[in-house]
Amino acid sequence: MLSSPDRDDARPSIWPPRDIVPVAPVSWSPSAQVWIVSRYAEAMQVLRSPDVVPLDVAGRIEELARRSGRDFSTVARLVRSVPPMMRAPHHQPVRDWLRRLHVALDTRMTEGLVRSAAVEAVEAFGRVGGDVIAGVVDRVPARVIGQVLGLSPATTELLQRRRFDVLKACTPSLGLADYAELEDAAVALRQRVFEDLLRVRGTAAAIPGLFPVPDDGALSIDIDQAADYLVFFALSATETLTSLIGSALFAAHAVAGTADDLLGRPGRQKRFIEEVLRYAPPLRRLTARRTLSPLVLGSSTLPSGAIALVEVEAAHRDPEAYDDPDAFRPDRPAQPTLAFGGGVHTCLGAKLARFEGRIVLEAVLERGPWRMVGPAPVWLDHPVTLRLDRLMLRPARAGRGGPVTQA
Ligand code: HEM
């Protein structure tokens, strides 16, 4: 709920969009036929147990396709290439390969590159303001990852537009109509990334280590597989980051004085970003897992073959894990969270995400001060991702004067 739209003090009284209803640490959902894990300790137990594996969603898609005589082969293939959906022993070499890719990304994704992408977007937006999500937040992460991976602007735009489809395809129980639509999207996406890889292979834009030779002890992959992995990779660097940056901008302007307090103070910004990740985790829940043997979680026992959903958003409000969990405290001392998952599938991009999130936040704040105005912020209604769809910012009367500078 907002106060009157055009007043300087227009601020949401509820943040984030949903109240987290306290539930049992582990509960059975008869309608969805899944176990919901809502507390931090139990969630970590699920993520660390060797007898809990990702649910075979791709197998289910293939089975549905076979029974219905439809072709969902590309969407199944893409889902199978999503690392958090992979099981041992196949997962480890792919993770090792992705880790090496990250080393290359680390050197390419310099502060200057991120900052100039952010500054360009903020400059265009800053003159009059408006919806900062459409104007800045949705643009910068896609531009940055597109640039470092050597993707064309058209591919980057398509990835940005189709990002929810891949997230959706990874959820356990969709119907035939959903998969038919997702198949078309998957074919278009894969094809574009594949063509880009062909185009940049052997040029300066090619990523070092992207195509390891089969006998160097690494995973032997061909360009076709690389395209599959890169779709996930590029998407994980856009959707989650836009969510983090949008929520950070909201939080910075929803509490009086916060934006000014953060400006030019990297130490505070880091703590603030950690609190945003805890309070409004970009992924509200992790990919579904299945138990291979009975699993005792507190006073509940999940039978073998049970599906478990780790609810990150709820676990981050666990009073046993966090002091005063429902309060958003910008300077809360950093504590471990589930924002980047845990166990063998822990996010490989956490360092990059924190870095990029902070640089974009700083670039927007430098161009301020801003005031939050109506129409009211809109939070996307999505079961997996927690993000703003609209956040209106206008330059406050007295600007900081002058454009932000490039690094
Ligand atoms: C705020 C930003 C980000 C958040 C909140 C985030 C969150 C996550 C989470 C929760 C997982 C585990 C999923 C599960 O277990 O079900 C994950 C996995 C992963 N993330 Fe991220 N991520 C972010 C940014 C990035 C970026 C920028 C990259 C790459 C440049 C990236 C690459 C990956 C990869 C490769 C995995 C799979 C790891 C594996 O399964 O071995 N992420 N991420």
Short mmCIF file of C-alpha atoms and ligand atoms in Angstrom, two decimals:
data_model
loop_
_atom_site.label_atom_id
_atom_site.label_comp_id
_atom_site.label_asym_id
_atom_site.label_seq_id
_atom_site.Cartn_x
_atom_site.Cartn_y
_atom_site.Cartn_z
CA MET A 1 0.00 0.00 0.00
CA LEU A 2 1.32 3.46 -0.85
CA SER A 3 0.63 6.91 0.35
CA SER A 4 -0.47 9.43 -2.27
CA PRO A 5 1.43 8.77 -5.51
CA ASP A 6 3.12 12.07 -6.11
CA ARG A 7 4.24 12.94 -2.64
CA ASP A 8 7.93 12.87 -1.82
CA ASP A 9 7.40 10.41 0.97
CA ALA A 10 5.52 7.84 -1.12
CA ARG A 11 6.80 4.61 0.39
CA PRO A 12 5.48 1.12 0.57
CA SER A 13 4.32 0.03 3.97
CA ILE A 14 4.88 -3.60 3.09
CA TRP A 15 8.20 -4.92 1.85
CA PRO A 16 8.77 -7.43 0.39
CA PRO A 17 5.45 -8.01 -1.34
CA ARG A 18 4.32 -11.01 0.66
CA ASP A 19 3.97 -11.65 4.35
CA ILE A 20 5.83 -14.81 5.18
CA VAL A 21 3.37 -16.94 7.09
CA PRO A 22 5.19 -18.92 9.77
CA VAL A 23 4.85 -22.62 9.04
CA ALA A 24 6.27 -25.82 10.44
CA PRO A 25 9.96 -26.38 9.61
CA VAL A 26 8.87 -29.17 7.28
CA SER A 27 5.32 -29.65 6.00
CA TRP A 28 3.49 -31.88 3.53
CA SER A 29 1.46 -30.21 0.78
CA PRO A 30 -1.30 -32.66 -0.21
CA SER A 31 -2.34 -30.56 -3.23
CA ALA A 32 1.16 -30.40 -4.74
CA GLN A 33 2.29 -33.77 -3.30
CA VAL A 34 5.59 -32.26 -2.15
CA TRP A 35 7.39 -31.63 1.13
CA ILE A 36 8.01 -27.98 1.87
CA VAL A 37 11.20 -27.22 3.79
CA SER A 38 10.98 -23.77 5.37
CA ARG A 39 13.73 -23.57 7.97
CA TYR A 40 17.41 -22.89 7.51
CA ALA A 41 18.89 -25.91 9.32
CA GLU A 42 16.57 -28.41 7.63
CA ALA A 43 17.17 -26.76 4.24
CA MET A 44 20.93 -27.14 4.67
CA GLN A 45 20.42 -30.77 5.62
CA VAL A 46 18.52 -31.37 2.37
CA LEU A 47 21.17 -29.58 0.30
CA ARG A 48 24.07 -31.42 1.91
CA SER A 49 22.63 -34.92 1.97
CA PRO A 50 24.24 -37.24 -0.61
CA ASP A 51 20.93 -39.12 -0.71
CA VAL A 52 18.98 -36.12 -2.01
CA VAL A 53 19.29 -35.47 -5.75
CA PRO A 54 17.74 -33.06 -8.26
CA LEU A 55 14.37 -34.19 -9.54
CA ASP A 56 14.58 -35.60 -13.07
CA VAL A 57 12.37 -32.97 -14.73
CA ALA A 58 13.89 -33.57 -18.19
CA GLY A 59 13.02 -37.29 -17.91
CA ARG A 60 9.42 -36.36 -17.16
CA ILE A 61 9.27 -34.02 -20.17
CA GLU A 62 10.62 -36.80 -22.43
CA GLU A 63 8.11 -39.27 -21.01
CA LEU A 64 5.24 -36.83 -21.65
CA ALA A 65 6.46 -36.24 -25.19
CA ARG A 66 6.64 -39.99 -25.87
CA ARG A 67 3.15 -40.64 -24.52
CA SER A 68 1.59 -37.73 -26.41
CA GLY A 69 3.54 -38.18 -29.64
CA ARG A 70 4.85 -34.59 -29.40
CA ASP A 71 8.36 -33.24 -29.85
CA PHE A 72 9.68 -31.55 -26.72
CA SER A 73 13.27 -32.59 -27.36
CA THR A 74 14.86 -29.11 -27.22
CA VAL A 75 13.19 -28.01 -24.02
CA ALA A 76 14.11 -31.38 -22.43
CA ARG A 77 17.67 -30.96 -23.64
CA LEU A 78 17.94 -27.45 -22.19
CA VAL A 79 16.52 -28.56 -18.85
CA ARG A 80 18.99 -31.48 -18.76
CA SER A 81 21.80 -28.95 -19.29
CA VAL A 82 20.86 -26.84 -16.27
CA PRO A 83 23.61 -27.69 -13.74
CA PRO A 84 21.36 -27.63 -10.64
CA MET A 85 19.27 -30.30 -12.43
CA MET A 86 22.27 -32.60 -12.89
CA ARG A 87 23.13 -35.56 -10.75
CA ALA A 88 26.46 -37.11 -9.88
CA PRO A 89 28.58 -38.35 -11.55
CA HIS A 90 27.65 -36.26 -14.60
CA HIS A 91 27.39 -33.01 -12.63
CA GLN A 92 30.97 -32.74 -11.33
CA PRO A 93 32.86 -32.46 -14.67
CA VAL A 94 30.30 -29.94 -15.94
CA ARG A 95 30.72 -27.90 -12.75
CA ASP A 96 34.52 -28.04 -13.14
CA TRP A 97 34.17 -26.79 -16.70
CA LEU A 98 31.84 -23.98 -15.63
CA ARG A 99 34.25 -23.05 -12.86
CA ARG A 100 37.00 -22.60 -15.42
CA LEU A 101 34.66 -20.51 -17.52
CA HIS A 102 34.13 -18.33 -14.46
CA VAL A 103 37.84 -17.71 -14.12
CA ALA A 104 37.79 -16.36 -17.69
CA LEU A 105 34.70 -14.29 -16.88
CA ASP A 106 36.32 -12.90 -13.74
CA THR A 107 39.09 -11.38 -15.83
CA ARG A 108 36.72 -10.10 -18.49
CA MET A 109 34.07 -8.67 -16.22
CA THR A 110 36.07 -5.71 -15.01
CA GLU A 111 34.75 -2.87 -12.93
CA GLY A 112 35.19 -0.59 -15.95
CA LEU A 113 33.04 -2.81 -18.17
CA VAL A 114 30.19 -3.14 -15.65
CA ARG A 115 30.38 0.49 -14.73
CA SER A 116 30.26 1.80 -18.27
CA ALA A 117 27.22 -0.40 -19.06
CA ALA A 118 25.54 0.91 -15.89
CA VAL A 119 26.53 4.55 -16.47
CA GLU A 120 25.25 4.50 -20.05
CA ALA A 121 21.86 3.21 -18.91
CA VAL A 122 21.69 5.57 -15.91
CA GLU A 123 22.63 8.60 -18.02
CA ALA A 124 19.82 7.91 -20.48
CA PHE A 125 17.40 7.35 -17.61
CA GLY A 126 18.64 10.10 -15.29
CA ARG A 127 17.39 13.15 -17.11
CA VAL A 128 13.75 12.61 -16.25
CA GLY A 129 13.60 9.34 -14.37
CA GLY A 130 10.66 6.97 -14.67
CA ASP A 131 10.55 3.20 -14.29
CA VAL A 132 14.08 2.32 -13.22
CA ILE A 133 13.41 -1.40 -13.75
CA ALA A 134 12.71 -1.00 -17.47
CA GLY A 135 15.19 1.86 -17.88
CA VAL A 136 18.22 0.48 -16.07
CA VAL A 137 17.76 -2.74 -14.11
CA ASP A 138 16.45 -4.91 -16.94
CA ARG A 139 19.14 -3.69 -19.32
CA VAL A 140 22.47 -3.74 -17.56
CA PRO A 141 23.01 -7.40 -16.49
CA ALA A 142 21.90 -8.71 -19.91
CA ARG A 143 24.21 -6.25 -21.65
CA VAL A 144 27.15 -7.16 -19.39
CA ILE A 145 26.88 -10.95 -19.73
CA GLY A 146 26.17 -10.62 -23.46
CA GLN A 147 29.34 -8.59 -23.86
CA VAL A 148 31.59 -10.92 -21.87
CA LEU A 149 30.25 -14.05 -23.57
CA GLY A 150 30.44 -12.45 -27.03
CA LEU A 151 26.70 -12.75 -27.71
CA SER A 152 25.05 -10.53 -30.31
CA PRO A 153 22.64 -7.80 -29.16
CA ALA A 154 19.78 -9.75 -30.77
CA THR A 155 20.63 -12.87 -28.71
CA THR A 156 20.97 -10.83 -25.57
CA GLU A 157 17.58 -9.29 -26.19
CA LEU A 158 16.00 -12.69 -26.81
CA LEU A 159 17.55 -14.12 -23.62
CA GLN A 160 16.19 -11.19 -21.69
CA ARG A 161 12.71 -11.62 -23.16
CA ARG A 162 12.59 -15.40 -22.75
CA ARG A 163 14.26 -15.72 -19.37
CA PHE A 164 11.12 -16.82 -17.54
CA ASP A 165 10.56 -19.67 -19.95
CA VAL A 166 13.70 -21.49 -18.88
CA LEU A 167 12.86 -20.97 -15.21
CA LYS A 168 9.37 -22.25 -15.89
CA ALA A 169 10.62 -25.30 -17.80
CA CYS A 170 12.57 -26.36 -14.69
CA THR A 171 9.47 -26.50 -12.48
CA PRO A 172 8.16 -30.01 -11.92
CA SER A 173 4.57 -30.20 -13.12
CA LEU A 174 3.60 -28.48 -16.33
CA GLY A 175 1.09 -29.62 -18.93
CA LEU A 176 1.29 -30.39 -22.65
CA ALA A 177 0.27 -26.86 -23.73
CA ASP A 178 3.05 -25.34 -21.59
CA TYR A 179 5.69 -27.62 -23.08
CA ALA A 180 4.54 -26.94 -26.64
CA GLU A 181 5.04 -23.21 -26.04
CA LEU A 182 8.34 -23.74 -24.24
CA GLU A 183 9.64 -25.97 -27.05
CA ASP A 184 9.26 -23.11 -29.55
CA ALA A 185 11.04 -20.69 -27.22
CA ALA A 186 13.81 -23.21 -26.51
CA VAL A 187 14.46 -23.87 -30.20
CA ALA A 188 14.76 -20.14 -30.92
CA LEU A 189 17.04 -19.47 -27.94
CA ARG A 190 19.35 -22.42 -28.51
CA GLN A 191 19.67 -21.67 -32.18
CA ARG A 192 20.67 -18.07 -31.55
CA VAL A 193 23.29 -18.91 -28.94
CA PHE A 194 24.64 -21.69 -31.16
CA GLU A 195 24.99 -19.30 -34.11
CA ASP A 196 26.77 -16.75 -31.92
CA LEU A 197 29.23 -19.38 -30.74
CA LEU A 198 29.95 -20.37 -34.33
CA ARG A 199 30.46 -16.73 -35.20
CA VAL A 200 32.91 -15.91 -32.38
CA ARG A 201 34.80 -19.23 -32.31
CA GLY A 202 38.42 -18.53 -33.12
CA THR A 203 38.02 -14.75 -32.74
CA ALA A 204 39.10 -12.45 -29.92
CA ALA A 205 35.54 -12.52 -28.58
CA ALA A 206 35.77 -16.29 -27.93
CA ILE A 207 35.93 -17.21 -24.27
CA PRO A 208 39.21 -18.83 -23.27
CA GLY A 209 38.59 -22.38 -22.06
CA LEU A 210 35.14 -22.59 -23.61
CA PHE A 211 36.15 -25.42 -25.89
CA PRO A 212 38.62 -27.60 -24.02
CA VAL A 213 40.20 -30.32 -26.09
CA PRO A 214 39.10 -33.83 -25.12
CA ASP A 215 42.46 -35.02 -23.79
CA ASP A 216 43.27 -32.13 -21.45
CA GLY A 217 41.59 -33.97 -18.60
CA ALA A 218 38.57 -31.69 -18.76
CA LEU A 219 35.04 -32.34 -19.86
CA SER A 220 34.94 -32.94 -23.56
CA ILE A 221 32.15 -30.83 -24.98
CA ASP A 222 31.25 -29.79 -28.46
CA ILE A 223 29.81 -26.51 -29.62
CA ASP A 224 26.29 -27.92 -29.45
CA GLN A 225 26.63 -28.74 -25.74
CA ALA A 226 28.37 -25.44 -25.07
CA ALA A 227 25.30 -23.66 -26.48
CA ASP A 228 23.06 -25.59 -24.06
CA TYR A 229 25.17 -24.70 -21.04
CA LEU A 230 25.55 -21.09 -22.10
CA VAL A 231 21.80 -20.57 -22.27
CA PHE A 232 21.58 -21.38 -18.57
CA PHE A 233 24.73 -19.48 -17.80
CA ALA A 234 23.58 -16.30 -19.50
CA LEU A 235 20.15 -16.56 -17.90
CA SER A 236 21.53 -17.08 -14.41
CA ALA A 237 23.53 -13.90 -14.86
CA THR A 238 20.49 -11.86 -15.87
CA GLU A 239 17.28 -12.85 -14.11
CA THR A 240 18.73 -13.21 -10.60
CA LEU A 241 20.80 -10.07 -10.93
CA THR A 242 17.96 -7.88 -12.17
CA SER A 243 16.02 -9.12 -9.19
CA LEU A 244 18.82 -8.27 -6.74
CA ILE A 245 19.45 -4.82 -8.20
CA GLY A 246 15.73 -3.92 -8.35
CA SER A 247 15.18 -4.96 -4.73
CA ALA A 248 18.33 -3.12 -3.63
CA LEU A 249 17.14 0.10 -5.29
CA PHE A 250 13.75 -0.30 -3.69
CA ALA A 251 15.24 -0.85 -0.24
CA ALA A 252 17.65 2.05 -0.64
CA HIS A 253 14.79 4.46 -1.38
CA ALA A 254 12.10 2.98 0.83
CA VAL A 255 13.89 3.82 4.07
CA ALA A 256 14.71 7.49 4.53
CA GLY A 257 18.42 8.30 4.45
CA THR A 258 19.53 4.86 3.28
CA ALA A 259 20.56 5.88 -0.24
CA ASP A 260 22.69 8.77 1.05
CA ASP A 261 24.20 6.54 3.68
CA LEU A 262 25.30 4.01 1.06
CA LEU A 263 26.76 6.37 -1.49
CA GLY A 264 30.53 6.01 -1.81
CA ARG A 265 30.75 3.52 1.07
CA PRO A 266 31.62 0.09 -0.31
CA GLY A 267 31.70 -1.53 3.15
CA ARG A 268 28.13 -0.47 3.89
CA GLN A 269 27.03 -1.37 0.40
CA LYS A 270 28.32 -4.92 0.86
CA ARG A 271 26.40 -5.42 4.12
CA PHE A 272 23.32 -3.84 2.58
CA ILE A 273 23.46 -6.18 -0.45
CA GLU A 274 23.73 -9.20 1.89
CA GLU A 275 20.64 -8.04 3.76
CA VAL A 276 18.73 -7.56 0.48
CA LEU A 277 19.73 -11.11 -0.52
CA ARG A 278 18.42 -12.39 2.80
CA TYR A 279 15.24 -10.34 2.95
CA ALA A 280 14.25 -10.60 -0.71
CA PRO A 281 16.16 -13.59 -2.15
CA PRO A 282 16.08 -13.42 -5.98
CA LEU A 283 15.18 -17.12 -6.07
CA ARG A 284 12.33 -17.73 -3.65
CA ARG A 285 12.80 -21.49 -3.84
CA LEU A 286 15.41 -23.87 -5.15
CA THR A 287 14.98 -26.47 -7.88
CA ALA A 288 13.02 -29.51 -6.69
CA ARG A 289 14.92 -32.38 -5.08
CA ARG A 290 14.09 -36.07 -4.62
CA THR A 291 15.09 -38.30 -1.71
CA LEU A 292 16.84 -41.59 -2.51
CA SER A 293 16.27 -42.96 1.00
CA PRO A 294 14.16 -41.92 4.02
CA LEU A 295 15.35 -38.56 5.34
CA VAL A 296 14.76 -37.45 8.91
CA LEU A 297 14.28 -33.69 9.13
CA GLY A 298 13.54 -32.63 12.71
CA SER A 299 10.32 -34.33 13.72
CA SER A 300 9.37 -35.29 10.12
CA THR A 301 10.57 -38.23 8.07
CA LEU A 302 10.47 -37.87 4.30
CA PRO A 303 10.04 -41.28 2.68
CA SER A 304 12.35 -42.49 -0.07
CA GLY A 305 11.27 -40.99 -3.42
CA ALA A 306 9.71 -37.89 -1.83
CA ILE A 307 9.94 -34.51 -3.57
CA ALA A 308 11.35 -31.71 -1.40
CA LEU A 309 11.10 -27.98 -2.11
CA VAL A 310 13.50 -25.71 -0.24
CA GLU A 311 11.72 -22.39 0.40
CA VAL A 312 14.55 -19.88 0.58
CA GLU A 313 12.31 -16.91 1.30
CA ALA A 314 10.77 -18.62 4.33
CA ALA A 315 14.10 -20.03 5.59
CA HIS A 316 15.51 -16.50 5.57
CA ARG A 317 12.89 -15.52 8.14
CA ASP A 318 13.73 -18.43 10.40
CA PRO A 319 13.95 -17.00 13.96
CA GLU A 320 16.35 -19.77 14.94
CA ALA A 321 18.77 -18.69 12.22
CA TYR A 322 18.39 -14.90 12.26
CA ASP A 323 17.95 -12.38 14.99
CA ASP A 324 14.72 -10.38 14.51
CA PRO A 325 14.28 -11.95 11.05
CA ASP A 326 11.30 -9.87 9.90
CA ALA A 327 13.20 -6.60 10.24
CA PHE A 328 15.16 -5.27 7.28
CA ARG A 329 18.41 -3.99 8.75
CA PRO A 330 20.75 -2.45 6.18
CA ASP A 331 23.75 -2.86 8.49
CA ARG A 332 22.99 -6.35 9.79
CA PRO A 333 26.28 -8.20 10.27
CA ALA A 334 26.71 -10.67 7.40
CA GLN A 335 25.47 -14.18 8.09
CA PRO A 336 25.25 -17.20 5.80
CA THR A 337 22.07 -17.37 3.71
CA LEU A 338 20.55 -19.69 1.13
CA ALA A 339 20.37 -16.98 -1.53
CA PHE A 340 23.04 -18.76 -3.56
CA GLY A 341 21.88 -22.26 -2.59
CA GLY A 342 24.14 -24.72 -0.76
CA GLY A 343 25.90 -28.05 -1.06
CA VAL A 344 27.24 -29.38 -4.37
CA HIS A 345 25.08 -27.03 -6.46
CA THR A 346 26.08 -23.79 -4.70
CA CYS A 347 26.03 -20.89 -7.15
CA LEU A 348 29.27 -20.37 -9.06
CA GLY A 349 28.46 -16.75 -9.83
CA ALA A 350 27.96 -15.44 -6.28
CA LYS A 351 31.11 -13.33 -6.28
CA LEU A 352 30.36 -11.81 -9.69
CA ALA A 353 26.74 -11.19 -8.71
CA ARG A 354 27.66 -9.31 -5.53
CA PHE A 355 30.26 -7.28 -7.43
CA GLU A 356 27.99 -6.36 -10.34
CA GLY A 357 25.03 -5.67 -8.03
CA ARG A 358 27.08 -3.22 -6.00
CA ILE A 359 28.53 -1.37 -9.00
CA VAL A 360 25.10 -0.87 -10.62
CA LEU A 361 23.60 0.26 -7.30
CA GLU A 362 26.42 2.79 -6.87
CA ALA A 363 26.00 4.12 -10.43
CA VAL A 364 22.29 4.77 -9.86
CA LEU A 365 22.83 6.37 -6.44
CA GLU A 366 25.57 8.66 -7.81
CA ARG A 367 23.14 10.12 -10.33
CA GLY A 368 20.61 10.84 -7.57
CA PRO A 369 19.21 11.83 -5.21
CA TRP A 370 15.99 10.19 -6.30
CA ARG A 371 12.54 10.09 -4.84
CA MET A 372 10.20 7.20 -5.14
CA VAL A 373 6.93 8.28 -6.77
CA GLY A 374 3.72 6.63 -7.93
CA PRO A 375 2.36 4.63 -9.59
CA ALA A 376 3.15 2.08 -6.90
CA PRO A 377 5.98 -0.42 -7.29
CA VAL A 378 4.80 -3.70 -8.79
CA TRP A 379 6.21 -7.02 -7.64
CA LEU A 380 6.08 -9.82 -10.15
CA ASP A 381 3.75 -12.62 -9.15
CA HIS A 382 5.97 -15.63 -9.82
CA PRO A 383 6.46 -18.80 -7.77
CA VAL A 384 10.24 -18.93 -8.21
CA THR A 385 11.65 -15.47 -8.78
CA LEU A 386 11.16 -12.54 -6.42
CA ARG A 387 11.54 -9.29 -8.26
CA LEU A 388 10.11 -5.90 -9.02
CA ASP A 389 8.39 -5.33 -12.32
CA ARG A 390 8.09 -1.56 -11.85
CA LEU A 391 9.77 1.00 -9.59
CA MET A 392 9.23 4.67 -10.33
CA LEU A 393 12.08 7.03 -9.42
CA ARG A 394 12.29 10.73 -10.25
CA PRO A 395 15.19 13.09 -9.67
CA ALA A 396 14.73 14.84 -6.33
CA ARG A 397 14.69 18.62 -6.44
CA ALA A 398 18.36 19.17 -5.58
CA GLY A 399 20.52 16.88 -7.71
CA ARG A 400 24.03 15.84 -6.84
CA GLY A 401 24.99 17.83 -9.86
CA GLY A 402 26.45 16.42 -13.00
CA PRO A 403 26.60 13.08 -14.63
CA VAL A 404 28.23 10.05 -13.02
CA THR A 405 31.73 9.39 -14.19
CA GLN A 406 33.01 6.30 -15.94
CA ALA A 407 35.76 4.22 -14.32
C1 HEM B 1 22.02 -12.42 -7.44
C2 HEM B 1 22.42 -13.24 -8.36
C3 HEM B 1 22.35 -14.75 -8.27
C4 HEM B 1 21.62 -15.55 -7.43
C5 HEM B 1 20.65 -15.12 -6.32
C6 HEM B 1 21.92 -16.92 -7.78
C7 HEM B 1 21.37 -18.02 -7.14
C8 HEM B 1 21.70 -19.34 -7.44
C9 HEM B 1 21.17 -20.48 -6.74
C10 HEM B 1 20.16 -20.42 -5.59
C11 HEM B 1 21.73 -21.58 -7.30
C12 HEM B 1 21.48 -23.03 -6.88
C13 HEM B 1 20.17 -23.52 -7.42
C14 HEM B 1 19.71 -24.84 -6.80
O1 HEM B 1 20.48 -25.49 -6.08
O2 HEM B 1 18.57 -25.19 -7.07
C15 HEM B 1 22.61 -21.14 -8.37
C16 HEM B 1 23.36 -21.98 -9.16
C17 HEM B 1 24.18 -21.54 -10.15
N1 HEM B 1 24.45 -20.23 -10.49
FE1 HEM B 1 23.72 -18.59 -9.62
N2 HEM B 1 22.81 -16.93 -8.81
C18 HEM B 1 23.11 -15.63 -9.14
C19 HEM B 1 23.97 -15.19 -10.12
C20 HEM B 1 24.72 -16.01 -10.94
C21 HEM B 1 25.63 -15.54 -11.95
C22 HEM B 1 25.95 -14.07 -12.23
C23 HEM B 1 26.15 -16.66 -12.55
C24 HEM B 1 27.13 -16.77 -13.67
C25 HEM B 1 27.80 -15.79 -14.21
C26 HEM B 1 25.57 -17.83 -11.89
C27 HEM B 1 25.86 -19.13 -12.20
C28 HEM B 1 25.35 -20.23 -11.55
C29 HEM B 1 25.69 -21.59 -11.90
C30 HEM B 1 26.66 -22.04 -13.00
C31 HEM B 1 24.95 -22.42 -11.03
C32 HEM B 1 24.91 -23.95 -11.02
C33 HEM B 1 25.85 -24.56 -10.02
C34 HEM B 1 25.76 -26.09 -10.03
O3 HEM B 1 24.67 -26.64 -10.15
O4 HEM B 1 26.81 -26.70 -9.89
N3 HEM B 1 24.71 -17.38 -10.92
N4 HEM B 1 22.57 -19.76 -8.42
#
